[in-house]
PDB file of C-alpha atoms in Angstrom:
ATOM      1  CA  UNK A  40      48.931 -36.222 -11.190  1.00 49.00           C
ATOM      2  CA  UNK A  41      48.971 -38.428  -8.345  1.00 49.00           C
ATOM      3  CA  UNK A  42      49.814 -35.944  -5.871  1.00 49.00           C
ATOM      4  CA  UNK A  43      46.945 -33.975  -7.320  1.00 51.00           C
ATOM      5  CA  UNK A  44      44.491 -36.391  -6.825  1.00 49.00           C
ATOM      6  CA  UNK A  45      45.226 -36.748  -3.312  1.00 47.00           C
ATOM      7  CA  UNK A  46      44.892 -33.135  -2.695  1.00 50.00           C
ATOM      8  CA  UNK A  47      41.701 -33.293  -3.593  1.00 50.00           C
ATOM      9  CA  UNK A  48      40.334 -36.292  -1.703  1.00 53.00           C
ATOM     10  CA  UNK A  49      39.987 -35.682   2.314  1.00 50.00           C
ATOM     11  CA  UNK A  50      39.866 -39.112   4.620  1.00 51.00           C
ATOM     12  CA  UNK A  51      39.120 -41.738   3.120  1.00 54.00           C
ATOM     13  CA  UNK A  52      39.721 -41.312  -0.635  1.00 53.00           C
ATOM     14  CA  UNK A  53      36.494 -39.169  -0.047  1.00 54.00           C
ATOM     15  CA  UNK A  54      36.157 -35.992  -2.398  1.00 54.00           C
ATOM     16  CA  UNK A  55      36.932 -32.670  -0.776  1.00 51.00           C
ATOM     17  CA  UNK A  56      33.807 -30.550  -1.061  1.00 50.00           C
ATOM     18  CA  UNK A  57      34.306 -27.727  -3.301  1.00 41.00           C
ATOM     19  CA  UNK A  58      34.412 -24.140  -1.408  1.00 40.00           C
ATOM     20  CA  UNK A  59      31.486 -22.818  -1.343  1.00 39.00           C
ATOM     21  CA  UNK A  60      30.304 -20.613  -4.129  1.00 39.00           C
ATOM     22  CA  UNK A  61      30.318 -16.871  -3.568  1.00 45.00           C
ATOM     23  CA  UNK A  62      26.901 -15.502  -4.783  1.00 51.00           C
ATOM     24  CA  UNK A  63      27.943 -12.706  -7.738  1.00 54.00           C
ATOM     25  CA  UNK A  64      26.842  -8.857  -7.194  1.00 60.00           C
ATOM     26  CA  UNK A  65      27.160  -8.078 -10.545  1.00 58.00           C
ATOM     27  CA  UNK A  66      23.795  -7.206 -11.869  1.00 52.00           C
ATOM     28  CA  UNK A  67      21.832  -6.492 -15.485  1.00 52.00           C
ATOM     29  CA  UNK A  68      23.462  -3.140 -14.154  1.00 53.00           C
ATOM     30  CA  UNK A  69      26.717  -3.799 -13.354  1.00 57.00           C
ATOM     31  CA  UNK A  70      28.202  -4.240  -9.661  1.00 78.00           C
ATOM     32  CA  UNK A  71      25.685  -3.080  -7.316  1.00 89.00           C
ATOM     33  CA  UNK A  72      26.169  -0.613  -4.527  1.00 91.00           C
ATOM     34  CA  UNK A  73      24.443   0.149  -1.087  1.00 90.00           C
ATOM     35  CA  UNK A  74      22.781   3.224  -3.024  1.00 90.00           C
ATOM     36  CA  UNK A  75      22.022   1.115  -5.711  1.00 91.00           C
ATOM     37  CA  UNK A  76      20.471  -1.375  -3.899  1.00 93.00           C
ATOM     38  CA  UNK A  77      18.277   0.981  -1.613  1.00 94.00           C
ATOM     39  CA  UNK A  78      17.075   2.865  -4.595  1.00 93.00           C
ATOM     40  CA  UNK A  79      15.858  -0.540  -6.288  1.00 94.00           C
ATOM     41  CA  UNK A  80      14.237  -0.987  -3.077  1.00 96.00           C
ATOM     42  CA  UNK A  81      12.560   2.283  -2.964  1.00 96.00           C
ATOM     43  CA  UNK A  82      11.501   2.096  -6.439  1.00 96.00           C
ATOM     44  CA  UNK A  83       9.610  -1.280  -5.914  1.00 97.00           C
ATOM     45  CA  UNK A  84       7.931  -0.272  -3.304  1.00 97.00           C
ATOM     46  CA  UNK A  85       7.126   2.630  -5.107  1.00 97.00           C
ATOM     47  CA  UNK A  86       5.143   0.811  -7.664  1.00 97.00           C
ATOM     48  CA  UNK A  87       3.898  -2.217  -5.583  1.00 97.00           C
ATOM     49  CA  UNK A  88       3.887  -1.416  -2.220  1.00 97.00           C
ATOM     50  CA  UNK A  89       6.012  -2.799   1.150  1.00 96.00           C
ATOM     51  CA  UNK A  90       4.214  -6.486   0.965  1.00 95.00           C
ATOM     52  CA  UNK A  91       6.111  -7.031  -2.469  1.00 96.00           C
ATOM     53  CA  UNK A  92       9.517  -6.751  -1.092  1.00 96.00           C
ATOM     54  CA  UNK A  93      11.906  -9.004  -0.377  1.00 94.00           C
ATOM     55  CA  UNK A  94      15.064 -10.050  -0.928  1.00 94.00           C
ATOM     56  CA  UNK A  95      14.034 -12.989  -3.480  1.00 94.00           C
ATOM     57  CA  UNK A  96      12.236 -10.091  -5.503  1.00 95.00           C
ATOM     58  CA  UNK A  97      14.809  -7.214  -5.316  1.00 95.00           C
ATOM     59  CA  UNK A  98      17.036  -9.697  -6.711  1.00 94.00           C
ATOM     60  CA  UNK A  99      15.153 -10.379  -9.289  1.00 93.00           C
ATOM     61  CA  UNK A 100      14.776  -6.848  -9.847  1.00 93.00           C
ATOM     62  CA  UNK A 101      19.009  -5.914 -10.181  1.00 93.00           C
ATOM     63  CA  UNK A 102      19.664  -9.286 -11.623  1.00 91.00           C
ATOM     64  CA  UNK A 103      21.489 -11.235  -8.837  1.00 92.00           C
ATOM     65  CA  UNK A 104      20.960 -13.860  -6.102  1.00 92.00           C
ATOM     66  CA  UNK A 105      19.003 -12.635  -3.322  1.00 92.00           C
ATOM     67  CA  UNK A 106      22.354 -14.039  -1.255  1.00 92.00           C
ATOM     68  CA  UNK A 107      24.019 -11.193  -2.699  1.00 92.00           C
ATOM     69  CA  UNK A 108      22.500  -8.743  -1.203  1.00 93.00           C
ATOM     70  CA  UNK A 109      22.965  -9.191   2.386  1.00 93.00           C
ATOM     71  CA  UNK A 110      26.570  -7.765   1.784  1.00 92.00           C
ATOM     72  CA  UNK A 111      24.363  -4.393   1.661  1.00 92.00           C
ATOM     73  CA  UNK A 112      21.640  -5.151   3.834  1.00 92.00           C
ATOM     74  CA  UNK A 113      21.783  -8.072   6.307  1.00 92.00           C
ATOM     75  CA  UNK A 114      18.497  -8.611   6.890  1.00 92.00           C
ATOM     76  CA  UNK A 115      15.033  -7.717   5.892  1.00 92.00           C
ATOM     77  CA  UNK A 116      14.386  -5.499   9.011  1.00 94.00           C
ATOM     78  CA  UNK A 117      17.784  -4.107   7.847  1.00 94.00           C
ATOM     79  CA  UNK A 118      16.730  -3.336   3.824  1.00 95.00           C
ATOM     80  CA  UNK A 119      13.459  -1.701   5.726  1.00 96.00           C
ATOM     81  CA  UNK A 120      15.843   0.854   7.728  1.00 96.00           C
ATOM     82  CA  UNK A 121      17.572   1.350   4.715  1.00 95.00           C
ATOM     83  CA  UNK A 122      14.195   2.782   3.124  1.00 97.00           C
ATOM     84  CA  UNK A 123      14.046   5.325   5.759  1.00 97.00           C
ATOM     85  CA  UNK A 124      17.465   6.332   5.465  1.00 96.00           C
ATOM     86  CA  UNK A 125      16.862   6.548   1.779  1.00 96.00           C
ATOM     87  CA  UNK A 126      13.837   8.853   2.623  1.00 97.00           C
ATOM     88  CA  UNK A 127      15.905  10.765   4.692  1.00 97.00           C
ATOM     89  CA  UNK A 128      18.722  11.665   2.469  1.00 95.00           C
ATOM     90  CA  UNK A 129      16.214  12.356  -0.538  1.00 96.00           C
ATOM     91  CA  UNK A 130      15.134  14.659   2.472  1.00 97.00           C
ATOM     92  CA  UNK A 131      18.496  16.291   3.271  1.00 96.00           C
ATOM     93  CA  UNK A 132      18.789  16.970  -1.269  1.00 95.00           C
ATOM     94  CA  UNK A 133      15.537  19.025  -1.099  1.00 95.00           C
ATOM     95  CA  UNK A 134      16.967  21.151   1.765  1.00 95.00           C
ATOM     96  CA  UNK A 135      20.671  21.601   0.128  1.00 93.00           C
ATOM     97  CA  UNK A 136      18.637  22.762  -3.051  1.00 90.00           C
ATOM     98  CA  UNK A 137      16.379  24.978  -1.407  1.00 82.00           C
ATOM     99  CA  UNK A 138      19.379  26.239   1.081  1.00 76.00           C
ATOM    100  CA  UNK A 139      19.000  29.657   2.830  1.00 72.00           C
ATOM    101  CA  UNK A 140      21.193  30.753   5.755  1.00 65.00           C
ATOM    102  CA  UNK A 141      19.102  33.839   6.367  1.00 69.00           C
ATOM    103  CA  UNK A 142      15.383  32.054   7.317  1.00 81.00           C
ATOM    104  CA  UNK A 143      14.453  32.930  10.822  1.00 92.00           C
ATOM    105  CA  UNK A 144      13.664  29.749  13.244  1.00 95.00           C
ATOM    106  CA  UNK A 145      10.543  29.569  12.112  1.00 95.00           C
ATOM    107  CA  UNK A 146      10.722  29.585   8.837  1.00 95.00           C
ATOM    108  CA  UNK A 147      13.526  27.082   9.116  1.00 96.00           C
ATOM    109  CA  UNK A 148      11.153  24.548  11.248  1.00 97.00           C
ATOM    110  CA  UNK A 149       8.529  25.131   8.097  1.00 96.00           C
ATOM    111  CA  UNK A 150      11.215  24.895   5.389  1.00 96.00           C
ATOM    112  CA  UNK A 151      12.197  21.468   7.172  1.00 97.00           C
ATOM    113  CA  UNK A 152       8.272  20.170   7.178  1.00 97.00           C
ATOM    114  CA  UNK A 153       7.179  21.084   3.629  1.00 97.00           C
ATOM    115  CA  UNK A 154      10.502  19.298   2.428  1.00 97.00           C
ATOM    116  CA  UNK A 155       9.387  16.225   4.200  1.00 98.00           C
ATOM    117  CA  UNK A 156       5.898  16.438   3.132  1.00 98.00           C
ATOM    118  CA  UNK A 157       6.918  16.485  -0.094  1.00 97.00           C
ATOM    119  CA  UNK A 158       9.131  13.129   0.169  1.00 98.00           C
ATOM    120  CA  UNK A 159       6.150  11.649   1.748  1.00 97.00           C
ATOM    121  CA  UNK A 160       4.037  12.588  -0.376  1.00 97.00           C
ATOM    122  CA  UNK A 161       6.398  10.880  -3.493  1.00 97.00           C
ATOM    123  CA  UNK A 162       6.564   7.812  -1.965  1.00 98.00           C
ATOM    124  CA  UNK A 163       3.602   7.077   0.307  1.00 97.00           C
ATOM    125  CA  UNK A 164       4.016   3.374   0.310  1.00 97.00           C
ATOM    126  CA  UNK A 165       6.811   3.619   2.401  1.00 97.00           C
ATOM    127  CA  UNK A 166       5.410   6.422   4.762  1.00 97.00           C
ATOM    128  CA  UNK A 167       4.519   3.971   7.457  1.00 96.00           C
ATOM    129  CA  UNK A 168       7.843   3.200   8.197  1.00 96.00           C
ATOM    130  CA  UNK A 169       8.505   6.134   9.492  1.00 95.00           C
ATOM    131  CA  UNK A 170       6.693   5.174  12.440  1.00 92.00           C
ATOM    132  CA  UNK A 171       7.397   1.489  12.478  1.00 94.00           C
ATOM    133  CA  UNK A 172      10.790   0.957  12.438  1.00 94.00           C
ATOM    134  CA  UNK A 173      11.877   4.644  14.471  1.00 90.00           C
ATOM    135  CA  UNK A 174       9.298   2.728  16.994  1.00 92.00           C
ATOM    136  CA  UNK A 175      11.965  -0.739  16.819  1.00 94.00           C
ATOM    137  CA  UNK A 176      15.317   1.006  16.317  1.00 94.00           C
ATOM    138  CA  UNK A 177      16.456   2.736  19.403  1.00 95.00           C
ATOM    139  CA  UNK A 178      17.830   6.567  19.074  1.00 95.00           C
ATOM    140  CA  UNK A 179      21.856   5.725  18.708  1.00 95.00           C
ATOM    141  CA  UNK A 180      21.139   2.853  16.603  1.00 94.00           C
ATOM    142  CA  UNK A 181      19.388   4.870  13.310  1.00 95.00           C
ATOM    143  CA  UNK A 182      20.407   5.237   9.939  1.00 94.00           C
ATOM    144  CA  UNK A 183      22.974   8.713  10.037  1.00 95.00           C
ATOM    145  CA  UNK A 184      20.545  10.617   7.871  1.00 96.00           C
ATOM    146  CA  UNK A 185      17.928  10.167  10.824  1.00 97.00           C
ATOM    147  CA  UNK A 186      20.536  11.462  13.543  1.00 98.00           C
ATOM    148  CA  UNK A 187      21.172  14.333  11.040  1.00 98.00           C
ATOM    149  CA  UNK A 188      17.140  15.323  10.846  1.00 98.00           C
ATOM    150  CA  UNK A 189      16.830  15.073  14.761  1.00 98.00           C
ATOM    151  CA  UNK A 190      19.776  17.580  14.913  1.00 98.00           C
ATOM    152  CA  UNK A 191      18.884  19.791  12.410  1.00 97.00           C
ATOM    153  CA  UNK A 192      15.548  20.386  14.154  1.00 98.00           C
ATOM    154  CA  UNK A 193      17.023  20.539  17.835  1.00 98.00           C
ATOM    155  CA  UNK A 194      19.863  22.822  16.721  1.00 97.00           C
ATOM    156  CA  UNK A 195      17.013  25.288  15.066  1.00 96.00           C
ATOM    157  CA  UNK A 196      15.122  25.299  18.127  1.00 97.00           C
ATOM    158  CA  UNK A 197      18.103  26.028  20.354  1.00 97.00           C
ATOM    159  CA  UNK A 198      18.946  28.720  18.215  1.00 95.00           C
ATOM    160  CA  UNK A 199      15.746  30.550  18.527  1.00 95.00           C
ATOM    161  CA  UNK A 200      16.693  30.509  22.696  1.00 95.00           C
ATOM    162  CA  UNK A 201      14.780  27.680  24.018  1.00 96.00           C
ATOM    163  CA  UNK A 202      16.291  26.111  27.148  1.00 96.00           C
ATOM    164  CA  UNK A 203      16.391  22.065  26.948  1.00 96.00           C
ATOM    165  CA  UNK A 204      13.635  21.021  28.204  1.00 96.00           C
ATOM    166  CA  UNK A 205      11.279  23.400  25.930  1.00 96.00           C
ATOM    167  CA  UNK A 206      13.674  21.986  23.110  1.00 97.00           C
ATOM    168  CA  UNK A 207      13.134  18.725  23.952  1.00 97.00           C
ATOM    169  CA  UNK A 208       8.777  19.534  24.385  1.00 97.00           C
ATOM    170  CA  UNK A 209       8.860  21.508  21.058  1.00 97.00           C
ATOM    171  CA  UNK A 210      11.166  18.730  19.178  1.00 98.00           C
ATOM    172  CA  UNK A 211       8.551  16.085  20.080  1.00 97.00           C
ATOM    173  CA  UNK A 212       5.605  18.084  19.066  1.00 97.00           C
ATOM    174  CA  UNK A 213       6.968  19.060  15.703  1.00 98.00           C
ATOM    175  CA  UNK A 214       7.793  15.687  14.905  1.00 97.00           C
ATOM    176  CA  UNK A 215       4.134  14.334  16.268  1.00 96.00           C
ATOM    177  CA  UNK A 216       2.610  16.881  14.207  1.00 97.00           C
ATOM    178  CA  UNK A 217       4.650  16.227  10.959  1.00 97.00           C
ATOM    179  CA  UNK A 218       4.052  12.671  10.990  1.00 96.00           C
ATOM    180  CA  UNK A 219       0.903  12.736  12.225  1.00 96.00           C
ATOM    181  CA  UNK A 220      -0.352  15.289   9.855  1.00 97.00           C
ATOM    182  CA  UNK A 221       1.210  12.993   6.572  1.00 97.00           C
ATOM    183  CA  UNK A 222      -0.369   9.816   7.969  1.00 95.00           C
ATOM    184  CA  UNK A 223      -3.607  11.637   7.812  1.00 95.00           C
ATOM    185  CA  UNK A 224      -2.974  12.892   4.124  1.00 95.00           C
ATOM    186  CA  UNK A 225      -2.480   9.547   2.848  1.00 95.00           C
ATOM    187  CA  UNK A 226      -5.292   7.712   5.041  1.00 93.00           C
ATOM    188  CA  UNK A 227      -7.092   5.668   2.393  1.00 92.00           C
ATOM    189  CA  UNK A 228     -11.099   7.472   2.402  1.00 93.00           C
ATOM    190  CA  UNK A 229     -12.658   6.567  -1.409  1.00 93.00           C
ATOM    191  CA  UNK A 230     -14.309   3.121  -0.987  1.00 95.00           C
ATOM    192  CA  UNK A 231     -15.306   2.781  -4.404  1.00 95.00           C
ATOM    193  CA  UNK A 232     -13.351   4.894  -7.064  1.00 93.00           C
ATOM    194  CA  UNK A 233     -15.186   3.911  -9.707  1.00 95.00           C
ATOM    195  CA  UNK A 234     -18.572   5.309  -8.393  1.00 94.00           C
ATOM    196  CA  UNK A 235     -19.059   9.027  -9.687  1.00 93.00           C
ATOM    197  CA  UNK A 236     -22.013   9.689  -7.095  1.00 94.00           C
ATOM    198  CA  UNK A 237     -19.940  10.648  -4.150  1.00 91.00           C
ATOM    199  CA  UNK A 238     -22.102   9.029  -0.862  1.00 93.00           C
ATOM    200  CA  UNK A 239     -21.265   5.704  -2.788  1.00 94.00           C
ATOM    201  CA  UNK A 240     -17.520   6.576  -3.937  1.00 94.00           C
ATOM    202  CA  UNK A 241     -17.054   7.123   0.316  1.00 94.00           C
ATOM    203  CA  UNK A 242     -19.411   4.382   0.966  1.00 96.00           C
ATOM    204  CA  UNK A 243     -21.666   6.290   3.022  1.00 95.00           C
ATOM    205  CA  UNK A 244     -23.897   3.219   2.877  1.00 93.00           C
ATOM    206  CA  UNK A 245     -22.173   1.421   5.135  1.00 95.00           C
ATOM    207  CA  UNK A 246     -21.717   3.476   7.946  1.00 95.00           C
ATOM    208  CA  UNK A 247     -25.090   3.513  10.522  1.00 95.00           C
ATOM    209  CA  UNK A 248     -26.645   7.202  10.211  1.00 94.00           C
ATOM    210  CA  UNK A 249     -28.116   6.620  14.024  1.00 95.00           C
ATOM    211  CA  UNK A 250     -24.677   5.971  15.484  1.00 97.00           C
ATOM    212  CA  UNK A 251     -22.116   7.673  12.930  1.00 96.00           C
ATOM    213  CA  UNK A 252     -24.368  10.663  11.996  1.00 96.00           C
ATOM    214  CA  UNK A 253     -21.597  13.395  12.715  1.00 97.00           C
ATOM    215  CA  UNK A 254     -18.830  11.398  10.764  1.00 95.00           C
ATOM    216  CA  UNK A 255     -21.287  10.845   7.754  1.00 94.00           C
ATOM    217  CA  UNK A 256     -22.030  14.135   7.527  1.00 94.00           C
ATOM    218  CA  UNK A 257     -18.571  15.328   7.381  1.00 95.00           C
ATOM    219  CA  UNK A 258     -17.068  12.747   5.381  1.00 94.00           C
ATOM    220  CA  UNK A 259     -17.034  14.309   1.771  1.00 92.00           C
ATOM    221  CA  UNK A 260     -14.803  17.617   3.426  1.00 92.00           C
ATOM    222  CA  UNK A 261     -12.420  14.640   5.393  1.00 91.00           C
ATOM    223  CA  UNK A 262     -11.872  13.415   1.843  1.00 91.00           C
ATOM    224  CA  UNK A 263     -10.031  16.924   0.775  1.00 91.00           C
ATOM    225  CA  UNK A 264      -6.013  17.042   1.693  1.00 91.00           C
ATOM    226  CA  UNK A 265      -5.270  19.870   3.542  1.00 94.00           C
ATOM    227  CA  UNK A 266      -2.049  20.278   1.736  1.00 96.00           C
ATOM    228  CA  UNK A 267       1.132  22.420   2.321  1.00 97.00           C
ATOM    229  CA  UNK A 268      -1.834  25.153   3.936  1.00 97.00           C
ATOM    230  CA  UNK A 269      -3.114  22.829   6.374  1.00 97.00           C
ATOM    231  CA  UNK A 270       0.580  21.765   7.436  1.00 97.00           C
ATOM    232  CA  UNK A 271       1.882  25.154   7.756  1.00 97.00           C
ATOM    233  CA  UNK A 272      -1.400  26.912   9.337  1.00 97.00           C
ATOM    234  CA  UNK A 273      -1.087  23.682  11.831  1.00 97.00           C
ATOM    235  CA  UNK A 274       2.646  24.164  12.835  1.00 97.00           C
ATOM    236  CA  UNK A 275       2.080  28.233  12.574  1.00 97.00           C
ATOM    237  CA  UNK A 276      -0.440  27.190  15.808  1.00 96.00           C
ATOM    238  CA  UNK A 277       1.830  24.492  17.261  1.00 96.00           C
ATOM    239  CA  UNK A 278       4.991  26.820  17.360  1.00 95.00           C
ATOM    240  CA  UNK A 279       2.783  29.671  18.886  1.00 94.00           C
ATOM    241  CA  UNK A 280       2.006  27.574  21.808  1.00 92.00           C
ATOM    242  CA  UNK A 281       6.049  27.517  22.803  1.00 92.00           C
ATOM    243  CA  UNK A 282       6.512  31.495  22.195  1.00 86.00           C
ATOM    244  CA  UNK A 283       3.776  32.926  24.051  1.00 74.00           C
ATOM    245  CA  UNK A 284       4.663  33.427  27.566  1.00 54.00           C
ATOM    246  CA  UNK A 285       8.122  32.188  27.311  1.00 52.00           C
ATOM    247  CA  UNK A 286      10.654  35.257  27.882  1.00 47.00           C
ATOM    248  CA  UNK A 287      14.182  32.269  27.089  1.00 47.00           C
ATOM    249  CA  UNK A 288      12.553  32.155  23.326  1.00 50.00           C
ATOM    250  CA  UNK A 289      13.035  34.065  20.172  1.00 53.00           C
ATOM    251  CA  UNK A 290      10.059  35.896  19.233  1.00 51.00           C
ATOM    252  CA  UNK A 291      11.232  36.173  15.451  1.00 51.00           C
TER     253      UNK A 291
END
């Protein structure tokens, strides 16, 4: 008993201090998971938006220490590139269920923008970090799903006979316009939702008719989505623009 004391004193008859305590990853759910984790993420930010994450409240939300969770994401910047890759493989299960081998280059490019519209447009709140953090994370360094988007698109586009450099052109417009044309979708216009005459639901009120009269007057048709139409009549335009003229292209 002795002996046993002494093993657990260090210099100076001083208690040994107790190994530290491993924070549990067991949840209300039982043990969590990278997938797990992401999709609790996903969800919150479905409901409240990205200002009401963090790890403190995604804890909360599986049931464990918030210290758990940086076995699955080890940082905050790290949980937010895990949202995009989560985006990205919901992404990648709308193509395999919609799979067709026999869709022209075109139609492929158009197959691959409606399915991301269509995640976008599920979970808007965490549209803007498609731009953020693909602006902070450097092109080697992204989730896999992203790597797998970029080559999806750049292997269609070879395919269909473009040399690189037109690849490379085309790639970054169809990206530019898909984003682009999402973030525009989901741009916030209704000032006052609760007004049923429409010049105060926009609140035409505040903008000056002597220096905004062109934006006031077309305000109620900005306030219409253009939709799937709008995106596909866009990139229709967009992909003309590489195949006219351009004898190393496809024309399917």
């Amino acid at each position: 008993m002795t002996e046993q004391r002494a093993r657990g004193r260090g210099k100076g008859g001083a208690a040994a201090p107790a190994p530290a305590r491993r924070a549990s990853d067991r949840g209300r759910y039982g043990r969590l998971s990278r997938e797990r984790v992401l999709a609790s993420a996903l969800a919150l930010v479905d409901r409240e938006g990205l200002s009401a994450l963090s790890m403190r409240r995604l804890g909360t939300e599986l049931g464990v220490e918030a210290m758990a969770l940086y076995r699955y994401a080890s940082s905050k910047d790290s949980l937010l590139d895990g949202l995009v890759e989560a985006l990205y493989l919901e992404l990648e299960e709308r193509l395999a269920a919609d799979a067709d081998a026999d869709l022209d280059w075109r139609a492929g490019l158009h197959r691959i923008a409606r399915a991301t519209y269509d995640v976008c447009l599920t979970h808007p709140q965490a549209v803007p970090l498609l731009a953020t953090r693909l602006l902070a994370v450097p092109l080697a360094r992204r989730p896999a799903a992203v790597l797998r988007d970029h080559e999806r698109v750049l292997a269609i586009l070879r395919g269909a006979g473009f040399d690189e450099a037109t690849t490379a052109d085309a790639f970054r417009a169809f990206t530019a316009w898909l984003l682009g044309y999402v973030s525009v979708e989901l741009r916030p216009m209704v000032d006052n939702p609760d007004e049923t005459d429409p010049a105060f639901r926009l609140g035409l009120h505040r903008l000056s008719a002597k220096e905004l009269p062109t934006l006031r007057e077309t305000a109620a048709a900005l306030v219409e989505q253009g939709g799937p139409q709008g995106l596909a009549a866009g990139l229709d335009a967009l992909l003309e623009g590489f195949t006219s003229g351009a004898p190393s292209a496809a024309s399917g």
